[in-house]
PDB file of N, CA and C in Angstrom:
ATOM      1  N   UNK A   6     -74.898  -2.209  -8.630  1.00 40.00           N
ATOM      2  CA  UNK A   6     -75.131  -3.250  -9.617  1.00 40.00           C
ATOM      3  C   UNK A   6     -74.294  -2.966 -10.863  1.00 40.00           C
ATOM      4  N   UNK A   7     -73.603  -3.916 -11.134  1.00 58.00           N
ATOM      5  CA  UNK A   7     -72.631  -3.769 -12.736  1.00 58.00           C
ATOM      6  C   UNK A   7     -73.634  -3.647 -13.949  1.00 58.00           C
ATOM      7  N   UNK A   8     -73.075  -2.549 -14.503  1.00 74.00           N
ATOM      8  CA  UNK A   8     -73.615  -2.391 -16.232  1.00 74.00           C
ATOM      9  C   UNK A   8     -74.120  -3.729 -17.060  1.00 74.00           C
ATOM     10  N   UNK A   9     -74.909  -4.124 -17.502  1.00 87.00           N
ATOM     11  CA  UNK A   9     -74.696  -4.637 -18.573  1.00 87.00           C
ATOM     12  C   UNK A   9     -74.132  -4.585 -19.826  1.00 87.00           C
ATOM     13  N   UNK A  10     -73.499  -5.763 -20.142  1.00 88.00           N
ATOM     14  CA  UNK A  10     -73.017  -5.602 -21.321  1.00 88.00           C
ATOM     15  C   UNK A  10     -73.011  -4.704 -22.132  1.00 88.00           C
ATOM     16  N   UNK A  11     -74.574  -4.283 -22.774  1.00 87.00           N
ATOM     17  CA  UNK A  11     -75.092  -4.151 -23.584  1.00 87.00           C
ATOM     18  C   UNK A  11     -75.280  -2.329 -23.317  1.00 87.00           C
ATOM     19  N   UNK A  12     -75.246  -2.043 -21.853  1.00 90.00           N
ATOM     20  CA  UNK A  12     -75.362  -0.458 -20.997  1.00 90.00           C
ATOM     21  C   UNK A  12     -73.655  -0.203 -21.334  1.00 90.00           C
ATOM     22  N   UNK A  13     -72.965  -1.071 -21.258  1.00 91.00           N
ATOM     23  CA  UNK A  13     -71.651  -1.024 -21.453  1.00 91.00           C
ATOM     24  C   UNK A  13     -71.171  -0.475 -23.198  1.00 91.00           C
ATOM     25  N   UNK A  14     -71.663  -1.178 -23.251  1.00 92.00           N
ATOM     26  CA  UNK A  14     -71.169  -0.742 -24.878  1.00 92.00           C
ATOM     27  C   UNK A  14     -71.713   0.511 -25.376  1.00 92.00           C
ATOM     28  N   UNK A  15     -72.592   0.653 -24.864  1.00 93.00           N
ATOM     29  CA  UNK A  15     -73.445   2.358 -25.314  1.00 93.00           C
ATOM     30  C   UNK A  15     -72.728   3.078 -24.846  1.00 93.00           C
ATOM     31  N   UNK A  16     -71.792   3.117 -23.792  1.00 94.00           N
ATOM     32  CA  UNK A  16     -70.886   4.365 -23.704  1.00 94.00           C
ATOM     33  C   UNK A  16     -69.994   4.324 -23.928  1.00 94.00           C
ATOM     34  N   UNK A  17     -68.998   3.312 -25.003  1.00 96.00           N
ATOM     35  CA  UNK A  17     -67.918   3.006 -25.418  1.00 96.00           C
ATOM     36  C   UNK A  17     -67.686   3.881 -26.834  1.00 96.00           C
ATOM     37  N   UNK A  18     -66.698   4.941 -26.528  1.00 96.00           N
ATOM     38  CA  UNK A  18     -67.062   5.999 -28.038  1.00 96.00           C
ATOM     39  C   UNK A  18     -66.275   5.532 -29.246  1.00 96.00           C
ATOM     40  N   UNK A  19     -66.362   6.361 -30.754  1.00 96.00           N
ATOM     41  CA  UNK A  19     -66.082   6.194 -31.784  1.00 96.00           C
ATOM     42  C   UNK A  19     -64.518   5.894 -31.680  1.00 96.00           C
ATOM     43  N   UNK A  20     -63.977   6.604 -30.987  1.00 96.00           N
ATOM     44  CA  UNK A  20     -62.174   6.166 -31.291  1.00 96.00           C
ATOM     45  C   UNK A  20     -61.440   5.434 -31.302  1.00 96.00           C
ATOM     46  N   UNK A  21     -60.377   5.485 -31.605  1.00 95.00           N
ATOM     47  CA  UNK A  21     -59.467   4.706 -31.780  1.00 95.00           C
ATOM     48  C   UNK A  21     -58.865   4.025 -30.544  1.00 95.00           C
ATOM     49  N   UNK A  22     -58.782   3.061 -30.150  1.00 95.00           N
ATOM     50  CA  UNK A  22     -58.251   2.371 -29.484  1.00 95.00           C
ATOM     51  C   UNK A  22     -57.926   0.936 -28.874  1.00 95.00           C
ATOM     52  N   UNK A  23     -57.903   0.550 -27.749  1.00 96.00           N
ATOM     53  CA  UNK A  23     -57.543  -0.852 -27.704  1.00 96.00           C
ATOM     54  C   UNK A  23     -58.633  -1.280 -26.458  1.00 96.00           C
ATOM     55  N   UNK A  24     -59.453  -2.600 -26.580  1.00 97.00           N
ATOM     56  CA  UNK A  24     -60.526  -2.482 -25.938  1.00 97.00           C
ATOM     57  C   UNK A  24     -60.132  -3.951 -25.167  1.00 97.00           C
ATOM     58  N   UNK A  25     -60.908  -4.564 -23.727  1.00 97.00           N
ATOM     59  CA  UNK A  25     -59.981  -6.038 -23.412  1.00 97.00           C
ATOM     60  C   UNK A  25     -61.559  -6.422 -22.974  1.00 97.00           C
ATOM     61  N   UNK A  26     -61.363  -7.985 -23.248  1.00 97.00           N
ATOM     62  CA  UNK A  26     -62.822  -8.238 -22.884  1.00 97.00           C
ATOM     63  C   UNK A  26     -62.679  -9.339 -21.881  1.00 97.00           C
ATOM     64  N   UNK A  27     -63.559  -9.070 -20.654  1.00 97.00           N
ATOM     65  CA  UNK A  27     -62.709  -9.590 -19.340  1.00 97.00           C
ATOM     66  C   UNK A  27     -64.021 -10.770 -18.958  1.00 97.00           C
ATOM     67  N   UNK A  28     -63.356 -11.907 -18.246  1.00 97.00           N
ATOM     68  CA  UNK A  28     -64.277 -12.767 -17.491  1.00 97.00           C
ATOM     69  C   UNK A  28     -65.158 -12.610 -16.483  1.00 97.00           C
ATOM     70  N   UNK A  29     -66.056 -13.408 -15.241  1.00 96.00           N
ATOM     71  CA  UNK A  29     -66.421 -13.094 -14.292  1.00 96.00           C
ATOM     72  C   UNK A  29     -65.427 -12.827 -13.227  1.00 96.00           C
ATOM     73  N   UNK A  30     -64.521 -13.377 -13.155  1.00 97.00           N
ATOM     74  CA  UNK A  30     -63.567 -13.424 -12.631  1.00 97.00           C
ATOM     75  C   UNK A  30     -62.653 -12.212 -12.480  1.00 97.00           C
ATOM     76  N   UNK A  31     -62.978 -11.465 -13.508  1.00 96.00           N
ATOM     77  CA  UNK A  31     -62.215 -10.147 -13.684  1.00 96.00           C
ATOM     78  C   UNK A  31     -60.838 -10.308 -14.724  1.00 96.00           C
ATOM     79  N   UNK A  32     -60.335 -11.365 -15.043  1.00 98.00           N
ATOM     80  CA  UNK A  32     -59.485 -11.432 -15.830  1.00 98.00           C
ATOM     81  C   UNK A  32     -59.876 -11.418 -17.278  1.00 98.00           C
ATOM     82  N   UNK A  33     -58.446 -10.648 -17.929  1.00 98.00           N
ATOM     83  CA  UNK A  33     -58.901 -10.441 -19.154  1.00 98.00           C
ATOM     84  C   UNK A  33     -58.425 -11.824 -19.965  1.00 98.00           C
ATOM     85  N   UNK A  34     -59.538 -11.960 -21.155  1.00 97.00           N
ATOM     86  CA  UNK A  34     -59.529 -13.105 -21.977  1.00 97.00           C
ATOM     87  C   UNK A  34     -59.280 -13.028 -23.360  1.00 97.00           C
ATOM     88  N   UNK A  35     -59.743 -11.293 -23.832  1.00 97.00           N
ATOM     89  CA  UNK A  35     -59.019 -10.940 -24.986  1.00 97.00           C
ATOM     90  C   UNK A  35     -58.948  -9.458 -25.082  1.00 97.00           C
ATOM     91  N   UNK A  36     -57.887  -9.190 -26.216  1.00 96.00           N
ATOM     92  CA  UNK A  36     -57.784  -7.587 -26.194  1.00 96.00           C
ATOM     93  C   UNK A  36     -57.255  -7.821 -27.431  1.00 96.00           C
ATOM     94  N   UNK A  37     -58.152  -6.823 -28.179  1.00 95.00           N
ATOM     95  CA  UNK A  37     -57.948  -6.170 -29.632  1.00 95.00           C
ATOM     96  C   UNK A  37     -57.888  -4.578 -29.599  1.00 95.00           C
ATOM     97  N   UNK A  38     -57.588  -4.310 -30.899  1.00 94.00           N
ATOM     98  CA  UNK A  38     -57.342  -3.097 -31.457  1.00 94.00           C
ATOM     99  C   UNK A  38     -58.399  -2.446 -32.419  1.00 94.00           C
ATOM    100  N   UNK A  39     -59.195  -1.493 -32.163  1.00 94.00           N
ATOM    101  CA  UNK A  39     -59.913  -0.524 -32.891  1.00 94.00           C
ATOM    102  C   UNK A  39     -59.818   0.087 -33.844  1.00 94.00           C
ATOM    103  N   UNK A  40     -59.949   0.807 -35.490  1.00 93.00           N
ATOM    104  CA  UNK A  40     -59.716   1.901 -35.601  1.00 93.00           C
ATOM    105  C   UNK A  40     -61.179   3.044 -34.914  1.00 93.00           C
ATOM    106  N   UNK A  41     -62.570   2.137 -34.669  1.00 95.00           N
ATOM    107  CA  UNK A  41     -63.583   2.619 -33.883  1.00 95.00           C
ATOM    108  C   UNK A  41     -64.024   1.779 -32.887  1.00 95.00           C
ATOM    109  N   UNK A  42     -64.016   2.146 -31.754  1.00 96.00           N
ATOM    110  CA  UNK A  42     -64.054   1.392 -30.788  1.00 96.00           C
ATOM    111  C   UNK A  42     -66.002   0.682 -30.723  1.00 96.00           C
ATOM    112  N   UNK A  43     -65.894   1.680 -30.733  1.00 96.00           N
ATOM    113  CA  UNK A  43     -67.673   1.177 -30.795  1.00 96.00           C
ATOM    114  C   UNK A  43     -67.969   0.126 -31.561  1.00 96.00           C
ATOM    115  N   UNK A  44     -67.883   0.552 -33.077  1.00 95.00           N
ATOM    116  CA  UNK A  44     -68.002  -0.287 -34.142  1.00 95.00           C
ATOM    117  C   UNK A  44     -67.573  -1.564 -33.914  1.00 95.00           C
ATOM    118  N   UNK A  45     -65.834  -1.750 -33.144  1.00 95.00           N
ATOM    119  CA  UNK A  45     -65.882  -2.977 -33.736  1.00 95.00           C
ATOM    120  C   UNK A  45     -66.277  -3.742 -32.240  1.00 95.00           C
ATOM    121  N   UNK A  46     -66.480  -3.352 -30.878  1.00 96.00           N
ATOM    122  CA  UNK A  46     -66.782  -4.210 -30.095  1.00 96.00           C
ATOM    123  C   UNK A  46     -68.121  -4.522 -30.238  1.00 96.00           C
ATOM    124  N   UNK A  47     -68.815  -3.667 -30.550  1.00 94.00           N
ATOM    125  CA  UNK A  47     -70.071  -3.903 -31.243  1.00 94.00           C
ATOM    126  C   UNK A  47     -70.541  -4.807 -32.310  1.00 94.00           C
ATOM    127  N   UNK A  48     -69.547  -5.242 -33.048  1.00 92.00           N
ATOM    128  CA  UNK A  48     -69.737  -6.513 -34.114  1.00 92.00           C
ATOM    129  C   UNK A  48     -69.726  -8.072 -33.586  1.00 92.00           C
ATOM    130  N   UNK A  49     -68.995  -8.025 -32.643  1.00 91.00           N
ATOM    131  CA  UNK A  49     -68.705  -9.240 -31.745  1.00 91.00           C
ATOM    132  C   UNK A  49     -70.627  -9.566 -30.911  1.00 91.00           C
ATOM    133  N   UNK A  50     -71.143  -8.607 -30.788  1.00 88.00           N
ATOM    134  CA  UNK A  50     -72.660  -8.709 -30.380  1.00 88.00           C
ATOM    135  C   UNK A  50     -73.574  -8.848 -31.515  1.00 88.00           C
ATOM    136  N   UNK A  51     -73.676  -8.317 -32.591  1.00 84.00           N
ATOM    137  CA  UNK A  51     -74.280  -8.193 -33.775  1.00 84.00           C
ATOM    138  C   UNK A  51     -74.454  -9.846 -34.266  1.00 84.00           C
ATOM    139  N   UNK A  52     -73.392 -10.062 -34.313  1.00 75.00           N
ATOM    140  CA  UNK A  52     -73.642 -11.060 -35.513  1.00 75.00           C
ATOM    141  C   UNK A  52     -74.314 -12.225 -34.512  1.00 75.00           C
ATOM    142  N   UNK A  53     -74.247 -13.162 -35.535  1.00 74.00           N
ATOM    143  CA  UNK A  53     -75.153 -14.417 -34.661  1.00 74.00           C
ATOM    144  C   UNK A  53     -73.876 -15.635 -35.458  1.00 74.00           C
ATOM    145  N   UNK A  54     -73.204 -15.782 -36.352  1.00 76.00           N
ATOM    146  CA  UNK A  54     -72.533 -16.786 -37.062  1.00 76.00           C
ATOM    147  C   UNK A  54     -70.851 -16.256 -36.581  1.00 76.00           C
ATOM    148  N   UNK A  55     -70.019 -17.050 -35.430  1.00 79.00           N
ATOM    149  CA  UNK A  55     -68.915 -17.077 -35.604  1.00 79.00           C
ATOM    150  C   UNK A  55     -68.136 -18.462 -35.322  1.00 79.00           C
ATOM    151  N   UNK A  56     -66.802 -18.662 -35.535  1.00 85.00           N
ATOM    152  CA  UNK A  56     -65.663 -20.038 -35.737  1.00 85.00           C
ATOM    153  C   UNK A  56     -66.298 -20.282 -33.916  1.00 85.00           C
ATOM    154  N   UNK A  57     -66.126 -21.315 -33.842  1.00 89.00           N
ATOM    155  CA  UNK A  57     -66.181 -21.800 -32.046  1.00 89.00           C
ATOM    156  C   UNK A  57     -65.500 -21.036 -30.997  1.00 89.00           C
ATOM    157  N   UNK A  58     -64.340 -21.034 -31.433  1.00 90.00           N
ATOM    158  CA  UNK A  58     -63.312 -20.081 -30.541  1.00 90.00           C
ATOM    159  C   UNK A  58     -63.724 -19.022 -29.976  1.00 90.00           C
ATOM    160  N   UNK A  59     -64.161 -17.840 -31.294  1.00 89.00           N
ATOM    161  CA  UNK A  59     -65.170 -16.811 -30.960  1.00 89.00           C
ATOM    162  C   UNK A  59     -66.511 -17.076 -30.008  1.00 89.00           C
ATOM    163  N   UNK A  60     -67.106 -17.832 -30.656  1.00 89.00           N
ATOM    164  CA  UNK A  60     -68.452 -17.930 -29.898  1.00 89.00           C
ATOM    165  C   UNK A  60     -68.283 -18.414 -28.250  1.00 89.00           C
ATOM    166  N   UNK A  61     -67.593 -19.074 -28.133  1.00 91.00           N
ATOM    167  CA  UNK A  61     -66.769 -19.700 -26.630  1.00 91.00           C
ATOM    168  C   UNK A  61     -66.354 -18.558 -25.858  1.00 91.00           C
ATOM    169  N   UNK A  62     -65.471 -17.113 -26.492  1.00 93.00           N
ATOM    170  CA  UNK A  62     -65.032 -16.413 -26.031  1.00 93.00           C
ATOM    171  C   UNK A  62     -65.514 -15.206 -25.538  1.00 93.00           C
ATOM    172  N   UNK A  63     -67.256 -15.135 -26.624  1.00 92.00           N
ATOM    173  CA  UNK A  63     -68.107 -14.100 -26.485  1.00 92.00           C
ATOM    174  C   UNK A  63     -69.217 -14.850 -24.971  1.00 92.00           C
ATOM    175  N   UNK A  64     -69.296 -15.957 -25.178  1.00 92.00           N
ATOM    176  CA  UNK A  64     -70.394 -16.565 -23.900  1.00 92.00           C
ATOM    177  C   UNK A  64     -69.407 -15.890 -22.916  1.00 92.00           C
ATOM    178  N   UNK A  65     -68.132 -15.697 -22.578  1.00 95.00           N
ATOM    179  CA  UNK A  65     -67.590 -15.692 -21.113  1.00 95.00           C
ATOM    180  C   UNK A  65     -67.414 -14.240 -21.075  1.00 95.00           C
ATOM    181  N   UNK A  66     -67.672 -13.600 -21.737  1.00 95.00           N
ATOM    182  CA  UNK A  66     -67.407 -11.813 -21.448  1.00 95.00           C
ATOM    183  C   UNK A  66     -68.171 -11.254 -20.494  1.00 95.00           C
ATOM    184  N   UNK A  67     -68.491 -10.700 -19.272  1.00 95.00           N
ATOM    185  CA  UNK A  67     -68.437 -10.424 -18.054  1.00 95.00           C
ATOM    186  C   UNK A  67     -68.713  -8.908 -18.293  1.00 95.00           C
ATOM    187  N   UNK A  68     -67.048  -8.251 -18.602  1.00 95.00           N
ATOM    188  CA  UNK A  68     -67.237  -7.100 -18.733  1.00 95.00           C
ATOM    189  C   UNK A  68     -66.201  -6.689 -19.521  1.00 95.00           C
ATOM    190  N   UNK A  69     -66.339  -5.623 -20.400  1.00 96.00           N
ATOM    191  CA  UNK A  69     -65.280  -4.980 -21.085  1.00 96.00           C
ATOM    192  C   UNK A  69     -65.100  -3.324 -20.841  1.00 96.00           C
ATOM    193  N   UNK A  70     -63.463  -3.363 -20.871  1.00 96.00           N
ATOM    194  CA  UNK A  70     -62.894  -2.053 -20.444  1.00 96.00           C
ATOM    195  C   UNK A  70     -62.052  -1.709 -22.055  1.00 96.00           C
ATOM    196  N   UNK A  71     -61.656  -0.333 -21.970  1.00 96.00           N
ATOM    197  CA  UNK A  71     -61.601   0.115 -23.471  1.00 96.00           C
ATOM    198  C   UNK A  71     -60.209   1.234 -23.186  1.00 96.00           C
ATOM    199  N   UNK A  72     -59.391   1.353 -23.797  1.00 95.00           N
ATOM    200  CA  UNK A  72     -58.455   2.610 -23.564  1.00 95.00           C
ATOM    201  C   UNK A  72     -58.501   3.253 -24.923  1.00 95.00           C
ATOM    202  N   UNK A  73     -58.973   4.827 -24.826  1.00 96.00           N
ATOM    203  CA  UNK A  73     -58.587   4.867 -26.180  1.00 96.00           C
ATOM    204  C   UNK A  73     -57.295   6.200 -26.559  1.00 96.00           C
ATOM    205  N   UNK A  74     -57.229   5.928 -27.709  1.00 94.00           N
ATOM    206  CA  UNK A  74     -56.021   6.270 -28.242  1.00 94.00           C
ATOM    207  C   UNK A  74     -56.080   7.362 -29.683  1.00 94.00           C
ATOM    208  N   UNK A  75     -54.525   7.996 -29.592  1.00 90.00           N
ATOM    209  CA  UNK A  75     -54.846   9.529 -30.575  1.00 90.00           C
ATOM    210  C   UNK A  75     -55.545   8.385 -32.227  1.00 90.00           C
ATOM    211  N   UNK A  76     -54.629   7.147 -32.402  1.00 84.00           N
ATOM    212  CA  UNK A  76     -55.205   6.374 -34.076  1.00 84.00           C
ATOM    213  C   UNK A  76     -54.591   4.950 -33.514  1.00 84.00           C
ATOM    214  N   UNK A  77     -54.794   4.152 -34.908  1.00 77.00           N
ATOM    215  CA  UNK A  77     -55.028   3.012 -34.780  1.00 77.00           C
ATOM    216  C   UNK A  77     -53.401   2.360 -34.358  1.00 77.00           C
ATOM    217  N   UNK A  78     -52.443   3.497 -35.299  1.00 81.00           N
ATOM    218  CA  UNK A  78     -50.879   3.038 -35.007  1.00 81.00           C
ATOM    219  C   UNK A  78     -50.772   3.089 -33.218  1.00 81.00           C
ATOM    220  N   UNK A  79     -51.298   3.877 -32.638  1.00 82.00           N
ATOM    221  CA  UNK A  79     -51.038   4.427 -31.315  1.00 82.00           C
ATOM    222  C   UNK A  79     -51.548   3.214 -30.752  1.00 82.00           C
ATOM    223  N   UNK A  80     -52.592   2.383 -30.748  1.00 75.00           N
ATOM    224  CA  UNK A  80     -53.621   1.378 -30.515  1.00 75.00           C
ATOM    225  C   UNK A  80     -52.323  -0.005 -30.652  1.00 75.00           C
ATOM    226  N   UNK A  81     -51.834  -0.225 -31.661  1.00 76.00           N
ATOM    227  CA  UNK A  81     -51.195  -0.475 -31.925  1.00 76.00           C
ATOM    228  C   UNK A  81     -50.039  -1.402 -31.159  1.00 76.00           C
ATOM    229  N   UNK A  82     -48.926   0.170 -30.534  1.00 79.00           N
ATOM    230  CA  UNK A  82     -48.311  -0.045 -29.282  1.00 79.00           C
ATOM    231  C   UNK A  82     -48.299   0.274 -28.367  1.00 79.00           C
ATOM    232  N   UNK A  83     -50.212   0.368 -27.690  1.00 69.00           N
ATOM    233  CA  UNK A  83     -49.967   0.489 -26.296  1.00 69.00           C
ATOM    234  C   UNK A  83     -50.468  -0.443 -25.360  1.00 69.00           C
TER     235      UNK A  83
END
């Protein structure tokens, strides 16, 4: 049985890196950059007020995968 979201993000650690947030489908739909990985995929769940785009983009997240990296420049270009 796949993680939940929410089992998912609890093991996503403090560092730096670049995180992609994928459909049911398995394709990815977005990928940002960290300077804490936790923190900021974790804000995207937190809040309750975002633009449509966002909120459209958070209903279809499935599952997210995370690479992380030595800092944020490294995050950056990889």
């Amino acid at each position: 049985m796949a993680q939940s979201i929410k089992d998912k993000i609890s093991t996503i650690p403090s560092s730096p890196g670049v995180y992609f947030f994928k459909d049911k489908k398995d394709k990815i739909i977005y990928i940002g950059k960290a300077k804490s990985l936790k923190k900021r995929v974790s804000s995207y769940f937190n809040k309750n007020k975002y633009d449509l785009k966002t909120s459209v983009m958070i209903k279809h997240i499935h599952d997210i995968d995370f690479l992380v990296v030595k800092n944020e420049a490294e995050a950056l270009i990889s």
